[in-house]
PDB file of C-alpha atoms and ligand atoms in Angstrom:
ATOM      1  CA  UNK W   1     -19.247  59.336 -61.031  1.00  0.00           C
ATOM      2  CA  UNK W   2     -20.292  62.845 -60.737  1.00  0.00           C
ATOM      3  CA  UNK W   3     -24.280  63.659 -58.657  1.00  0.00           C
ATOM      4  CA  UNK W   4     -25.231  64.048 -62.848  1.00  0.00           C
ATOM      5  CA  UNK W   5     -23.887  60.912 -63.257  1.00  0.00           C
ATOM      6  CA  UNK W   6     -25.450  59.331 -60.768  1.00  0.00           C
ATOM      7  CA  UNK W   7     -28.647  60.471 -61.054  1.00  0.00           C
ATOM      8  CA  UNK W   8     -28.768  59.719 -64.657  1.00  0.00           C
ATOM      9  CA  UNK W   9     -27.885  56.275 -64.192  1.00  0.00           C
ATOM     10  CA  UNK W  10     -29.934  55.105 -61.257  1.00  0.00           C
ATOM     11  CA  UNK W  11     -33.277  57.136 -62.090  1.00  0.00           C
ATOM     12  CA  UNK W  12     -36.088  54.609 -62.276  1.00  0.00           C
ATOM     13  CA  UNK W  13     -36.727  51.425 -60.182  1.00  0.00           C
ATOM     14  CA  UNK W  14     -35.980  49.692 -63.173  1.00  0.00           C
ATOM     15  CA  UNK W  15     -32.304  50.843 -63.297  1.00  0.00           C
ATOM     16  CA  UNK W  16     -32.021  50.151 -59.366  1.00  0.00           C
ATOM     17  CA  UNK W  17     -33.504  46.538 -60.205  1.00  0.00           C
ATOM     18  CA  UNK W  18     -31.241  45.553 -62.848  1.00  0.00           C
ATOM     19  CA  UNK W  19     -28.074  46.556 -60.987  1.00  0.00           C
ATOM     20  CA  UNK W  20     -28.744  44.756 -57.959  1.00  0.00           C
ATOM     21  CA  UNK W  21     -29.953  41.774 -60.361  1.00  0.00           C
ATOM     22  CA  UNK W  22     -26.332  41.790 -61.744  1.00  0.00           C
ATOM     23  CA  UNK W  23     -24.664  41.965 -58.389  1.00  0.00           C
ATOM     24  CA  UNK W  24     -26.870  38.973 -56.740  1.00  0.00           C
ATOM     25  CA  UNK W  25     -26.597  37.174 -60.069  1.00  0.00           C
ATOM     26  CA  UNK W  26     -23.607  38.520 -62.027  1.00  0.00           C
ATOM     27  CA  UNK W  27     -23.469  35.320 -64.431  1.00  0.00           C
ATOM     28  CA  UNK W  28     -27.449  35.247 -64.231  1.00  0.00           C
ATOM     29  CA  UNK W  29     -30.447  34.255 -62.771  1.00  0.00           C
ATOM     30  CA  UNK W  30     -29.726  30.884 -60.183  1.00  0.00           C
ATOM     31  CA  UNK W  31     -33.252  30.097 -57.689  1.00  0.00           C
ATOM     32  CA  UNK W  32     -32.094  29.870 -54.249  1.00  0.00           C
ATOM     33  CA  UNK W  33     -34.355  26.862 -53.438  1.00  0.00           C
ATOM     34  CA  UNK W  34     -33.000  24.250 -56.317  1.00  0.00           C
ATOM     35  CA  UNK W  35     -30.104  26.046 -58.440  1.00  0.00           C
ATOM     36  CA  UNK W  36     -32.386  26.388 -61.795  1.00  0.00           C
ATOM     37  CA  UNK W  37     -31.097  28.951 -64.090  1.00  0.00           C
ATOM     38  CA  UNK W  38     -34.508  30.126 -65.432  1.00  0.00           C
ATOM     39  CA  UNK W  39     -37.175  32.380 -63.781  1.00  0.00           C
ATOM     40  CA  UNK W  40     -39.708  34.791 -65.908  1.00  0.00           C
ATOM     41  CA  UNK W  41     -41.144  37.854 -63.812  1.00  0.00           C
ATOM     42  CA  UNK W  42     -44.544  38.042 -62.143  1.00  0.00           C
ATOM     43  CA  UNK W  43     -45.691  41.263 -60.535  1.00  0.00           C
ATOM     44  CA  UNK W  44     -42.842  43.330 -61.998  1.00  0.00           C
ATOM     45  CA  UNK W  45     -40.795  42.728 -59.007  1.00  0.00           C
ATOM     46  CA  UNK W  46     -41.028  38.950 -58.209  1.00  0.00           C
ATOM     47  CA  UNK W  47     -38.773  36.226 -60.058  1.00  0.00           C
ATOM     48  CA  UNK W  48     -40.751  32.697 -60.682  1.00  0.00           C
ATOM     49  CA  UNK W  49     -38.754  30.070 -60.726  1.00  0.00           C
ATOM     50  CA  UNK W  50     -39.540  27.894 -64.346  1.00  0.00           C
ATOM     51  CA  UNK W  51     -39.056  24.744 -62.277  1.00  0.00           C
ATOM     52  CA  UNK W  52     -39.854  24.607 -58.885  1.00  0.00           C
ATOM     53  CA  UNK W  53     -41.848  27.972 -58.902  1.00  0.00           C
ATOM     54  CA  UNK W  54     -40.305  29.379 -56.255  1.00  0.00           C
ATOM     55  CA  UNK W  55     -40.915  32.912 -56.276  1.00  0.00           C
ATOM     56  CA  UNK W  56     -38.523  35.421 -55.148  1.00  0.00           C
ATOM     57  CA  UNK W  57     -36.842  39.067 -55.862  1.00  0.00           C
ATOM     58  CA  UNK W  58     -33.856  41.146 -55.892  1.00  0.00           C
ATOM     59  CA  UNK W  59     -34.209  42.377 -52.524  1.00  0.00           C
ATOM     60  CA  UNK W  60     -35.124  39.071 -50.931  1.00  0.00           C
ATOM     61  CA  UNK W  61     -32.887  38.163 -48.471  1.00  0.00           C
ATOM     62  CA  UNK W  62     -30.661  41.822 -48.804  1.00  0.00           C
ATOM     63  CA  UNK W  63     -30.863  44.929 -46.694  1.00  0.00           C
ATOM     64  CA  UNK W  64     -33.723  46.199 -48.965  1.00  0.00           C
ATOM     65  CA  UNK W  65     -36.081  43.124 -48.027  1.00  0.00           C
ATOM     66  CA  UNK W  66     -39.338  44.450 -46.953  1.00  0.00           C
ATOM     67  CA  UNK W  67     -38.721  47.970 -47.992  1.00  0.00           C
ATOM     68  CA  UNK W  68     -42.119  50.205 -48.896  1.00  0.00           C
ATOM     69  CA  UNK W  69     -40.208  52.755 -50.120  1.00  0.00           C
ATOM     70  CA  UNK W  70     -38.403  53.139 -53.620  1.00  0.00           C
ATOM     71  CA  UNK W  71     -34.863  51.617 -54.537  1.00  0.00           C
ATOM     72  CA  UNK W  72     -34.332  55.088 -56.142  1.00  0.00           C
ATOM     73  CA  UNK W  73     -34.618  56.678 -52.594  1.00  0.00           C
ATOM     74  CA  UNK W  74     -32.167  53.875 -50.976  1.00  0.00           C
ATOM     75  CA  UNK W  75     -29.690  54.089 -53.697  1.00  0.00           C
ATOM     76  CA  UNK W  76     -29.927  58.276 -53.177  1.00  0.00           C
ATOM     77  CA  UNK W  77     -29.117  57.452 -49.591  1.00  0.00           C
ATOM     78  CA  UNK W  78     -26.312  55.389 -50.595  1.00  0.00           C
ATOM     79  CA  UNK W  79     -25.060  58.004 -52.787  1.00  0.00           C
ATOM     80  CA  UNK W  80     -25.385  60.504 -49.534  1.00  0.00           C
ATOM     81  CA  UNK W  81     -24.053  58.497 -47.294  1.00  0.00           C
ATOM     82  CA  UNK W  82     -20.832  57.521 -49.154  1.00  0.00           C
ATOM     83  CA  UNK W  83     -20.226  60.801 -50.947  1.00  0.00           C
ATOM     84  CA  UNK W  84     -20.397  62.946 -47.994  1.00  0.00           C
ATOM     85  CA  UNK W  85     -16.481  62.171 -46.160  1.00  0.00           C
ATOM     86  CA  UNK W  86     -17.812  62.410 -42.991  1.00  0.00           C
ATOM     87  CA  UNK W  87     -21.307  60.389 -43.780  1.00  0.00           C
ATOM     88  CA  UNK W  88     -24.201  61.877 -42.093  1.00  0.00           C
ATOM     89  CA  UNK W  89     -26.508  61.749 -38.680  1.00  0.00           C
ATOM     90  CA  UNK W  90     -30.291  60.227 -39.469  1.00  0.00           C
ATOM     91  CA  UNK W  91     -31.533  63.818 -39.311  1.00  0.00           C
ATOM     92  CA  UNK W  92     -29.098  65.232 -42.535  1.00  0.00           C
ATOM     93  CA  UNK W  93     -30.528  61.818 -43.999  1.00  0.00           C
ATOM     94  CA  UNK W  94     -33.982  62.964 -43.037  1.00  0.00           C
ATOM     95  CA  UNK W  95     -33.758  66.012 -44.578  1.00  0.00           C
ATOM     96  CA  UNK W  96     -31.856  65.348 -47.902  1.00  0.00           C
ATOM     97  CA  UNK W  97     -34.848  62.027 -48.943  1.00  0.00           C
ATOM     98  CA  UNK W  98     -37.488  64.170 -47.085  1.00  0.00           C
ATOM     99  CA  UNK W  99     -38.472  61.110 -45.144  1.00  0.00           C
ATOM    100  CA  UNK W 100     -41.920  62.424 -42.995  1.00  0.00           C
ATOM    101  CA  UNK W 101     -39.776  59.374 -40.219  1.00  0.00           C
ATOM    102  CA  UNK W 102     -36.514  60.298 -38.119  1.00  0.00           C
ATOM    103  CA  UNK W 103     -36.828  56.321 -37.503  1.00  0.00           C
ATOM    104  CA  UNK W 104     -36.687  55.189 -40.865  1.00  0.00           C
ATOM    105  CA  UNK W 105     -33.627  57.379 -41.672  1.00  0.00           C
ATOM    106  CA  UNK W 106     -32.225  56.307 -38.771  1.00  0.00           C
ATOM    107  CA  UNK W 107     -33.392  52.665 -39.404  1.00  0.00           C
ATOM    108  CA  UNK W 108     -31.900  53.238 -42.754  1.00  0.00           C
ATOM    109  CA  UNK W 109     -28.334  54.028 -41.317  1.00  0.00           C
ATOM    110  CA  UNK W 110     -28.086  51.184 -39.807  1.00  0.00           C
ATOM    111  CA  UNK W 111     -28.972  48.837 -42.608  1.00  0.00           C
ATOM    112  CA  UNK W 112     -26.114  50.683 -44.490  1.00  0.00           C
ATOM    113  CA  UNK W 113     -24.231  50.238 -41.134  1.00  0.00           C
ATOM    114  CA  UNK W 114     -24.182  46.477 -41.512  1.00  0.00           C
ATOM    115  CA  UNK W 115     -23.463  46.700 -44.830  1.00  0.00           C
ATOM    116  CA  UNK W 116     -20.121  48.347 -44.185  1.00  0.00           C
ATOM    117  CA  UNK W 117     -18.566  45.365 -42.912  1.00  0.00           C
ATOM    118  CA  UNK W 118     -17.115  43.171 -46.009  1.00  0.00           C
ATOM    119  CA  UNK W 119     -17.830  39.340 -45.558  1.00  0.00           C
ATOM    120  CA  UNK W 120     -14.873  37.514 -45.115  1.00  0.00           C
ATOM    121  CA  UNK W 121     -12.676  40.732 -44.912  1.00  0.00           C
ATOM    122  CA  UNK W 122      -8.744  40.132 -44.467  1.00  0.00           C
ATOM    123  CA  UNK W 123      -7.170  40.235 -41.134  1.00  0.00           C
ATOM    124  CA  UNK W 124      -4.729  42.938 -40.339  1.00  0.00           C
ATOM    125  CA  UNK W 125      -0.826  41.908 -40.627  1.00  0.00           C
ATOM    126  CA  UNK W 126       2.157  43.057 -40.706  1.00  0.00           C
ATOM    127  CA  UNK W 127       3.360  45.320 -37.872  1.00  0.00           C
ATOM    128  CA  UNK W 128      -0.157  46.559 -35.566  1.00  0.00           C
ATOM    129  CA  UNK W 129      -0.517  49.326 -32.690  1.00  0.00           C
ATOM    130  CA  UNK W 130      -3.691  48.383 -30.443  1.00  0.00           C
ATOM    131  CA  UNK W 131      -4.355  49.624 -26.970  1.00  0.00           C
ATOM    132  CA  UNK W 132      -7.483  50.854 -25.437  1.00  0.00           C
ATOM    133  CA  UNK W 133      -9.619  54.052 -24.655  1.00  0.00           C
ATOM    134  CA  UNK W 134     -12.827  55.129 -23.373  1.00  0.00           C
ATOM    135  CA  UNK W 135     -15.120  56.570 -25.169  1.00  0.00           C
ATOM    136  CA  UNK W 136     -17.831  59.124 -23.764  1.00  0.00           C
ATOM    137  CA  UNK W 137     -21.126  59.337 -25.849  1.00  0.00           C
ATOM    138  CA  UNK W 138     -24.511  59.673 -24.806  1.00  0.00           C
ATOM    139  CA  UNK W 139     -28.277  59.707 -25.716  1.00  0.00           C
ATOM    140  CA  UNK W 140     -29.577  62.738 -26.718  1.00  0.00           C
ATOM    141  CA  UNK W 141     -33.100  61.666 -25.243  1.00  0.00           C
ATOM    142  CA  UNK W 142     -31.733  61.175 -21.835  1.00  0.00           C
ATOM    143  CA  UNK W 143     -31.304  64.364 -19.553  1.00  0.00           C
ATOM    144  CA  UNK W 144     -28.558  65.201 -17.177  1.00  0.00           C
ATOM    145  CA  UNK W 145     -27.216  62.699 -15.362  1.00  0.00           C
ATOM    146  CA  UNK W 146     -26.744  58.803 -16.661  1.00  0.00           C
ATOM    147  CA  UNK W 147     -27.046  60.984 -19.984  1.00  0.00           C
ATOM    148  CA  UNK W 148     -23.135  59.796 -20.522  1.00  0.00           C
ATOM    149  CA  UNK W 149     -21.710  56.349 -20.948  1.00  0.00           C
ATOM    150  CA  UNK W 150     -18.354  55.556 -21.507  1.00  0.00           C
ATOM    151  CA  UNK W 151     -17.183  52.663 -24.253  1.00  0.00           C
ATOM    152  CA  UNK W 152     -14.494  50.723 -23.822  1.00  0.00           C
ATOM    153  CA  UNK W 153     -12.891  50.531 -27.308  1.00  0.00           C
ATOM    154  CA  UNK W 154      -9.609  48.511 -28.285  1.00  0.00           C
ATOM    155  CA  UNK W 155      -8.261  49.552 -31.551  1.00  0.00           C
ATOM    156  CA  UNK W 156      -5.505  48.450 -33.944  1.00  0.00           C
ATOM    157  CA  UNK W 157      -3.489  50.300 -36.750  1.00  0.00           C
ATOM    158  CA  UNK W 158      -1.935  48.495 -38.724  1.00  0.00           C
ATOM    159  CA  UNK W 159       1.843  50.789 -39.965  1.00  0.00           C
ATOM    160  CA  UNK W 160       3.737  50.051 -43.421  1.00  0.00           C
ATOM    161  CA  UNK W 161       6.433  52.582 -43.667  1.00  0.00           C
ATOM    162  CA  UNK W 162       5.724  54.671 -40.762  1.00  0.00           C
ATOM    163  CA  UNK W 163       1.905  55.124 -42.504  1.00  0.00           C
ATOM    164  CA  UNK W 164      -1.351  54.081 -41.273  1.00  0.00           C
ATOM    165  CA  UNK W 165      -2.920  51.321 -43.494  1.00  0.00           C
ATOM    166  CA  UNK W 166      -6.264  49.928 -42.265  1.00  0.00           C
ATOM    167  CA  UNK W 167      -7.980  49.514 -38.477  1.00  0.00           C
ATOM    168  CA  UNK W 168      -9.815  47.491 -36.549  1.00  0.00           C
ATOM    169  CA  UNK W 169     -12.296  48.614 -33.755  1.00  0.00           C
ATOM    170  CA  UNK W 170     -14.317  47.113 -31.310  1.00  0.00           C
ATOM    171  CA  UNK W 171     -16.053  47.438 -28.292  1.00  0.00           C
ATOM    172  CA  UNK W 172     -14.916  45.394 -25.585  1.00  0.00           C
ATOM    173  CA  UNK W 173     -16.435  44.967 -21.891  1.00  0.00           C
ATOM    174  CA  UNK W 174     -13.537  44.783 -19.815  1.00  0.00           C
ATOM    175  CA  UNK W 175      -9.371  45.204 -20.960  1.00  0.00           C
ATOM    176  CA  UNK W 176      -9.139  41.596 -19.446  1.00  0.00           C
ATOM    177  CA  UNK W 177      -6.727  39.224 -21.599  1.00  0.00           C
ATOM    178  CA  UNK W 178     -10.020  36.723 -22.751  1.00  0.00           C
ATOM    179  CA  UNK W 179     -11.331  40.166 -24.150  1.00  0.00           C
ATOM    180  CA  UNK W 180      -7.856  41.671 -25.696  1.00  0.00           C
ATOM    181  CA  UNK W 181      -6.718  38.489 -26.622  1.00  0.00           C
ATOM    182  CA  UNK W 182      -9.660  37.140 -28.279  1.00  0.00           C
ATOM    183  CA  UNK W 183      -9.862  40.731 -30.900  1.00  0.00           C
ATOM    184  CA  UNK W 184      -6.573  40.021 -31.842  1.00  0.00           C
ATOM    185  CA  UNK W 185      -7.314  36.684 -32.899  1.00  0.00           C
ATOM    186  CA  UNK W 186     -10.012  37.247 -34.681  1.00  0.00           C
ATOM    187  CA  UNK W 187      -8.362  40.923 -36.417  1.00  0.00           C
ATOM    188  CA  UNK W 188      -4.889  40.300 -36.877  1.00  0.00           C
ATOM    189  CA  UNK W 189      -3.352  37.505 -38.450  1.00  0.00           C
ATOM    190  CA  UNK W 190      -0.874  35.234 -36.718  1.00  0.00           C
ATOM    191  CA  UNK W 191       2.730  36.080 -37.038  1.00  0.00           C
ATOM    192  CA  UNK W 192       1.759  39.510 -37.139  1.00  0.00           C
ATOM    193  CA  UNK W 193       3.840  42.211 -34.740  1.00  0.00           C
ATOM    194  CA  UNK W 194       1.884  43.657 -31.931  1.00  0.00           C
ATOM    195  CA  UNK W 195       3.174  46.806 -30.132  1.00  0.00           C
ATOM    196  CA  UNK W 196       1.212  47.571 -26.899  1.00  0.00           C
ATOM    197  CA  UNK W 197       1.883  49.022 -23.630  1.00  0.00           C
ATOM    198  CA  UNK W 198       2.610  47.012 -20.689  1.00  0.00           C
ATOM    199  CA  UNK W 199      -0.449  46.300 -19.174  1.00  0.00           C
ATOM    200  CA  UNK W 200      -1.245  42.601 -18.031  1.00  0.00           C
ATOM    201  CA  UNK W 201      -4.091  42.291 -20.585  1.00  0.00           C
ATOM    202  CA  UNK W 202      -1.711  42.129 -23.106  1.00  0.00           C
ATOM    203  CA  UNK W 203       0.982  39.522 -21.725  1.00  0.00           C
ATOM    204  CA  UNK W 204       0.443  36.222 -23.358  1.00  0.00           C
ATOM    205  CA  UNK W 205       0.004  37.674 -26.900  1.00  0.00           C
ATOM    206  CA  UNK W 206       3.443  36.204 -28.053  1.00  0.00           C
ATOM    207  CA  UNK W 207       2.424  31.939 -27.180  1.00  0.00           C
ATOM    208  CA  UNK W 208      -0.661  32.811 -29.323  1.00  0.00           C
ATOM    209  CA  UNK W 209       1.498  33.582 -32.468  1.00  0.00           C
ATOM    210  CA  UNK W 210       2.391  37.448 -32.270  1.00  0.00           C
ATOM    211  CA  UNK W 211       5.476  38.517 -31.763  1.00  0.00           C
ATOM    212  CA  UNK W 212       4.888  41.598 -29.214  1.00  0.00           C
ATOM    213  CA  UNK W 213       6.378  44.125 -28.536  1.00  0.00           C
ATOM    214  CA  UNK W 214       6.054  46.361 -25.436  1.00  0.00           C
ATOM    215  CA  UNK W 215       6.627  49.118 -24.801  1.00  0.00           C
ATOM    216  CA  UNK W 216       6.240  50.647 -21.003  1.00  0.00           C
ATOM    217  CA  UNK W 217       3.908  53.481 -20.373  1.00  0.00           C
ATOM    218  CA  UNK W 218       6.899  54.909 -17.612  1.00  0.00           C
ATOM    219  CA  UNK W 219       9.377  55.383 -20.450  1.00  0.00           C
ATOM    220  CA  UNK W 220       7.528  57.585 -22.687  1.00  0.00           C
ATOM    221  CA  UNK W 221       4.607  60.166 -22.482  1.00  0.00           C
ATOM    222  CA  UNK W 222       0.970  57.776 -22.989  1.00  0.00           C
ATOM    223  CA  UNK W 223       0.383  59.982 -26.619  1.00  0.00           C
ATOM    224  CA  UNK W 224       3.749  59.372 -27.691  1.00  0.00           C
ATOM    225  CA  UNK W 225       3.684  55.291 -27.185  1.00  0.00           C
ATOM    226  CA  UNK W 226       1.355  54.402 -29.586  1.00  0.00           C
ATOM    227  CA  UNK W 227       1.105  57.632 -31.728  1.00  0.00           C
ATOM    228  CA  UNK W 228      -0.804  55.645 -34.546  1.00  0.00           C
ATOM    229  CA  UNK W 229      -3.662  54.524 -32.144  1.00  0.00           C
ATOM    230  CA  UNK W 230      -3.470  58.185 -30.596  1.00  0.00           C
ATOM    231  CA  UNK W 231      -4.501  59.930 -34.084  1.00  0.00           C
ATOM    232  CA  UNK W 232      -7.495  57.519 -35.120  1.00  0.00           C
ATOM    233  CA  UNK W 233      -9.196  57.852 -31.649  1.00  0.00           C
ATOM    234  CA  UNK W 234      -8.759  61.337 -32.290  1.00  0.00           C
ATOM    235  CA  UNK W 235     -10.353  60.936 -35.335  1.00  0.00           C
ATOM    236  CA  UNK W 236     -13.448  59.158 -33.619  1.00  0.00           C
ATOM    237  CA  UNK W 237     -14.268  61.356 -31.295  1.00  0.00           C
ATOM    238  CA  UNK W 238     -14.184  64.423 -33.181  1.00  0.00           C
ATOM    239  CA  UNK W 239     -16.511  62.020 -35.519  1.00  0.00           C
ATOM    240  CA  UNK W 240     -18.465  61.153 -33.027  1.00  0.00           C
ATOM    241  CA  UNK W 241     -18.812  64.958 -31.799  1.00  0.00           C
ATOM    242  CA  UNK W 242     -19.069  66.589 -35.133  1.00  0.00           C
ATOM    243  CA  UNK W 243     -20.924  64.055 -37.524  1.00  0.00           C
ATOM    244  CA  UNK W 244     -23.604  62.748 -34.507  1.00  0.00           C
ATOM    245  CA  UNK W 245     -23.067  65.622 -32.276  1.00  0.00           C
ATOM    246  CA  UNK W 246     -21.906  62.972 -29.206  1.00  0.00           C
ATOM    247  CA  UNK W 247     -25.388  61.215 -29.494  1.00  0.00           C
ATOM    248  CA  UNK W 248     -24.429  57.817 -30.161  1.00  0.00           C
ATOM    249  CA  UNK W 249     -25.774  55.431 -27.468  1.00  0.00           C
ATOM    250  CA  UNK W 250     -23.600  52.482 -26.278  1.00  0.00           C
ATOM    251  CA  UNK W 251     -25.849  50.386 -27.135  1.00  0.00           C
ATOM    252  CA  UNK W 252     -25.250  51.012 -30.620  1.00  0.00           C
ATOM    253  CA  UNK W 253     -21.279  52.224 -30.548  1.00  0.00           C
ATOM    254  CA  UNK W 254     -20.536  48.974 -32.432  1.00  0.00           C
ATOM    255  CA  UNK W 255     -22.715  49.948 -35.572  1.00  0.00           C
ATOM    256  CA  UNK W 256     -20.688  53.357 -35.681  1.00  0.00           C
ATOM    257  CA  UNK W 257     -18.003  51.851 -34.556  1.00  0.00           C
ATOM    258  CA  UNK W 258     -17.891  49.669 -38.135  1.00  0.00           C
ATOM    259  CA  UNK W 259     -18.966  53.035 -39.923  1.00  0.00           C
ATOM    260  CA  UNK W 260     -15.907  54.650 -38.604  1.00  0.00           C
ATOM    261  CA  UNK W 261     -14.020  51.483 -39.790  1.00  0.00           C
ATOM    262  CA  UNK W 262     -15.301  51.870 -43.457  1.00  0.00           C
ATOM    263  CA  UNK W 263     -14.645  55.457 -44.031  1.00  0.00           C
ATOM    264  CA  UNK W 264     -11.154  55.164 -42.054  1.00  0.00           C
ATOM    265  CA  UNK W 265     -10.082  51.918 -44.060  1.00  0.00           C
ATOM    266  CA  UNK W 266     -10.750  54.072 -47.688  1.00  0.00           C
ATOM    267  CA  UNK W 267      -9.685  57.066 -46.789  1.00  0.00           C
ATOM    268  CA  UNK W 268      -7.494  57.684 -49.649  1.00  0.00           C
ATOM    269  CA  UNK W 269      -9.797  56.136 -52.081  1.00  0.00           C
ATOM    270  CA  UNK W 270      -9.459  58.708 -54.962  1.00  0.00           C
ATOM    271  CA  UNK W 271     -12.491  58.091 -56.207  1.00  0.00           C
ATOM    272  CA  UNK W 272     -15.527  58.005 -53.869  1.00  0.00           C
ATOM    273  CA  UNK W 273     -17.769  56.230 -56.123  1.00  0.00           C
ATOM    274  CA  UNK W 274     -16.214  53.281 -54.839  1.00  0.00           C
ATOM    275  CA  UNK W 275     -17.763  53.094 -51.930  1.00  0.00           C
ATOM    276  CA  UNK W 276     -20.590  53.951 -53.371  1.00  0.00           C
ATOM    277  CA  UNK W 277     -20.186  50.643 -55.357  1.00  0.00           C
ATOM    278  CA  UNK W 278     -18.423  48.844 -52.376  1.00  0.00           C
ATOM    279  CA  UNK W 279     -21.798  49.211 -50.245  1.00  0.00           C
ATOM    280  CA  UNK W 280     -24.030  48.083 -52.599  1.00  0.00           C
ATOM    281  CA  UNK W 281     -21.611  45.021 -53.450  1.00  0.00           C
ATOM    282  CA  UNK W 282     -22.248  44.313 -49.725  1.00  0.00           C
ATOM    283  CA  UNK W 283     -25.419  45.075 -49.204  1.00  0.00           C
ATOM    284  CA  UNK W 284     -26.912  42.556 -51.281  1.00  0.00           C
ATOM    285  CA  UNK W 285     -24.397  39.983 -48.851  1.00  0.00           C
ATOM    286  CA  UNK W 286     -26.073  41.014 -45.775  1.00  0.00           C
ATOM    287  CA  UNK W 287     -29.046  39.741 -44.651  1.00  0.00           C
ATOM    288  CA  UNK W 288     -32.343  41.821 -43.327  1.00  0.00           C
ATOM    289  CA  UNK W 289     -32.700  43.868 -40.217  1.00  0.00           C
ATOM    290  CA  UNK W 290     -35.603  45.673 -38.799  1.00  0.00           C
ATOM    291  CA  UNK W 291     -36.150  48.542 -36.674  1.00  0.00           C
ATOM    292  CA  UNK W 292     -37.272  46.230 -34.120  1.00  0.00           C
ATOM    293  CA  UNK W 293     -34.010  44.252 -34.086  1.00  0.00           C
ATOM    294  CA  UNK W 294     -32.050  47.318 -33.987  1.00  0.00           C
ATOM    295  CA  UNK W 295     -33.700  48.874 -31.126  1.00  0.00           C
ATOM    296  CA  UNK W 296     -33.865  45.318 -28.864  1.00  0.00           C
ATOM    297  CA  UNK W 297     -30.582  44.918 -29.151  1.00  0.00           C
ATOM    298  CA  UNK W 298     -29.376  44.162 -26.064  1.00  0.00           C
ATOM    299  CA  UNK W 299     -26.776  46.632 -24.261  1.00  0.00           C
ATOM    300  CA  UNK W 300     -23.268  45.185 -22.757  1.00  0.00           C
ATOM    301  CA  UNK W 301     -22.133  47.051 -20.007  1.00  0.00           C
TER     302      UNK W 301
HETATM  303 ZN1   ZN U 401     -36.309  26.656 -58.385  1.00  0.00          ZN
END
């Protein structure tokens, strides 16, 4: 799908409407509240349900919920967001809807944020790099010194034939074993082969169904060890320079963190309309998120 393409196909509200309809409802109409299969519109935008008269929408219960702007503008974002290869910071966002609110794009980046995690996603497997790093960032707001915070991030590559295949990240608040233990259980399936350096955090991996593999950091030079792991946080911090220009506050590492994650894991998508697709498929999975909810979110050190 070409920017003509695009723009052709998802010009009016209308448009927007009917292809979210057919990705909430892809064999038709069903009312959350008691299953009925019928609904006639009120308003335009609402759905009334023809037997309990629940009345609902589209966008009820979906990133959009609550929106006051157009879907047009949020599927243009979209498009932005998943045609550019290395996204974009809420000000390139800014500019390209002409939003008059830096907080709304940057609101808006986060909704698609959340989106970019599939529910019920498949584990890595197979044969899986993961060790840890810092990451520096900082808040742009915030002057001189305390302006910095460093991340701790553990990350695993998964390798088929000596090539990268997907990734996991996550922030982490200590490279204790409850911490390193507990993402690999929850990113890496069972039976899966984990190579890691030798530190402590690791030992134990094997009695919970890995079979691991360690190399010592003594034998080799630190980059060469885990080379896999070595290019992707590469990756992320030149990301993390270039894209947000370094101002990504830990508080909110985790959203770009799954960004990161998206973009990494369909890389060699040929077609980028797919994730054009992929994020829309999603976002009408995810539930709502505010500004508010964003902002309070409460910082781990
Ligand atoms: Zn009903």
């Amino acid at each position: 799908m070409t920017l003509g393409e695009f723009e052709n196909k998802f010009n009016t509200e209308e448009a927007c409407r009917d292809y979210l309809f057919s990705l909430r409802w892809p064999k038709g109409f069903i009312c959350p509240k008691c299953s009925n299969t019928k609904a006639w519109a009120v308003r335009t935008v609402l759905l009334e349900c023809s037997k309990c008269h629940y009345q609902t929408s589209v966008i009820a219960g979906t990133i959009f919920q609550d929106t006051r702007k157009p879907l047009t503008m949020w599927f243009r974002a979209i498009w932005w967001v998943t045609s550019q290869k290395n996204g974009s910071s809420a000000l390139g966002l800014q500019r390209i809807l002409g939003l008059k609110s830096y907080e709304t794009a940057w609101t808006w980046l986060h909704k698609l944020r959340t989106a970019m995690v599939s529910p019920g996603r498949n584990k890595l497997s197979g044969y899986v790099e993961v060790d840890e790093t810092y990451l520096v960032s900082g808040d742009n707001k915030k002057q001189g010194r305390g302006a910095e915070e460093k991340s701790l991030i553990v990350v695993a590559v998964e390798i088929k034939d000596r090539i990268m295949g997907r990734i996991r990240l996550k922030r982490i608040t200590d490279a204790s074993s409850d911490s390193l233990h507990g993402f690999a259980v929850e990113s890496i399936e069972r039976d899966s082969t984990l190579h890691t350096d030798g530190w402590r955090g690791y030992s134990g991996l094997d009695s919970l169904g890995y079979i691991h593999k360690i190399t010592k950091v003594k034998d080799k030079k630190a980059s060469d060890l885990l080379p896999h792991v070595h290019i992707v946080v590469s990756l992320l911090k030149r990301w993390i320079l270039g894209t947000h220009q370094g101002s990504v506050s830990k508080k909110h590492i985790d959203y770009y963190l799954d960004e990161f994650t998206f973009r990494f894991n369909r890389r060699t998508s040929s077609y980028r309309g797919k994730l054009f697709y992929r994020l829309l498929e999603n976002a009408v999975l995810i539930g709502p998120n505010t500004y508010k909810n964003f902002v309070n979110r409460r910082s781990i050190i």
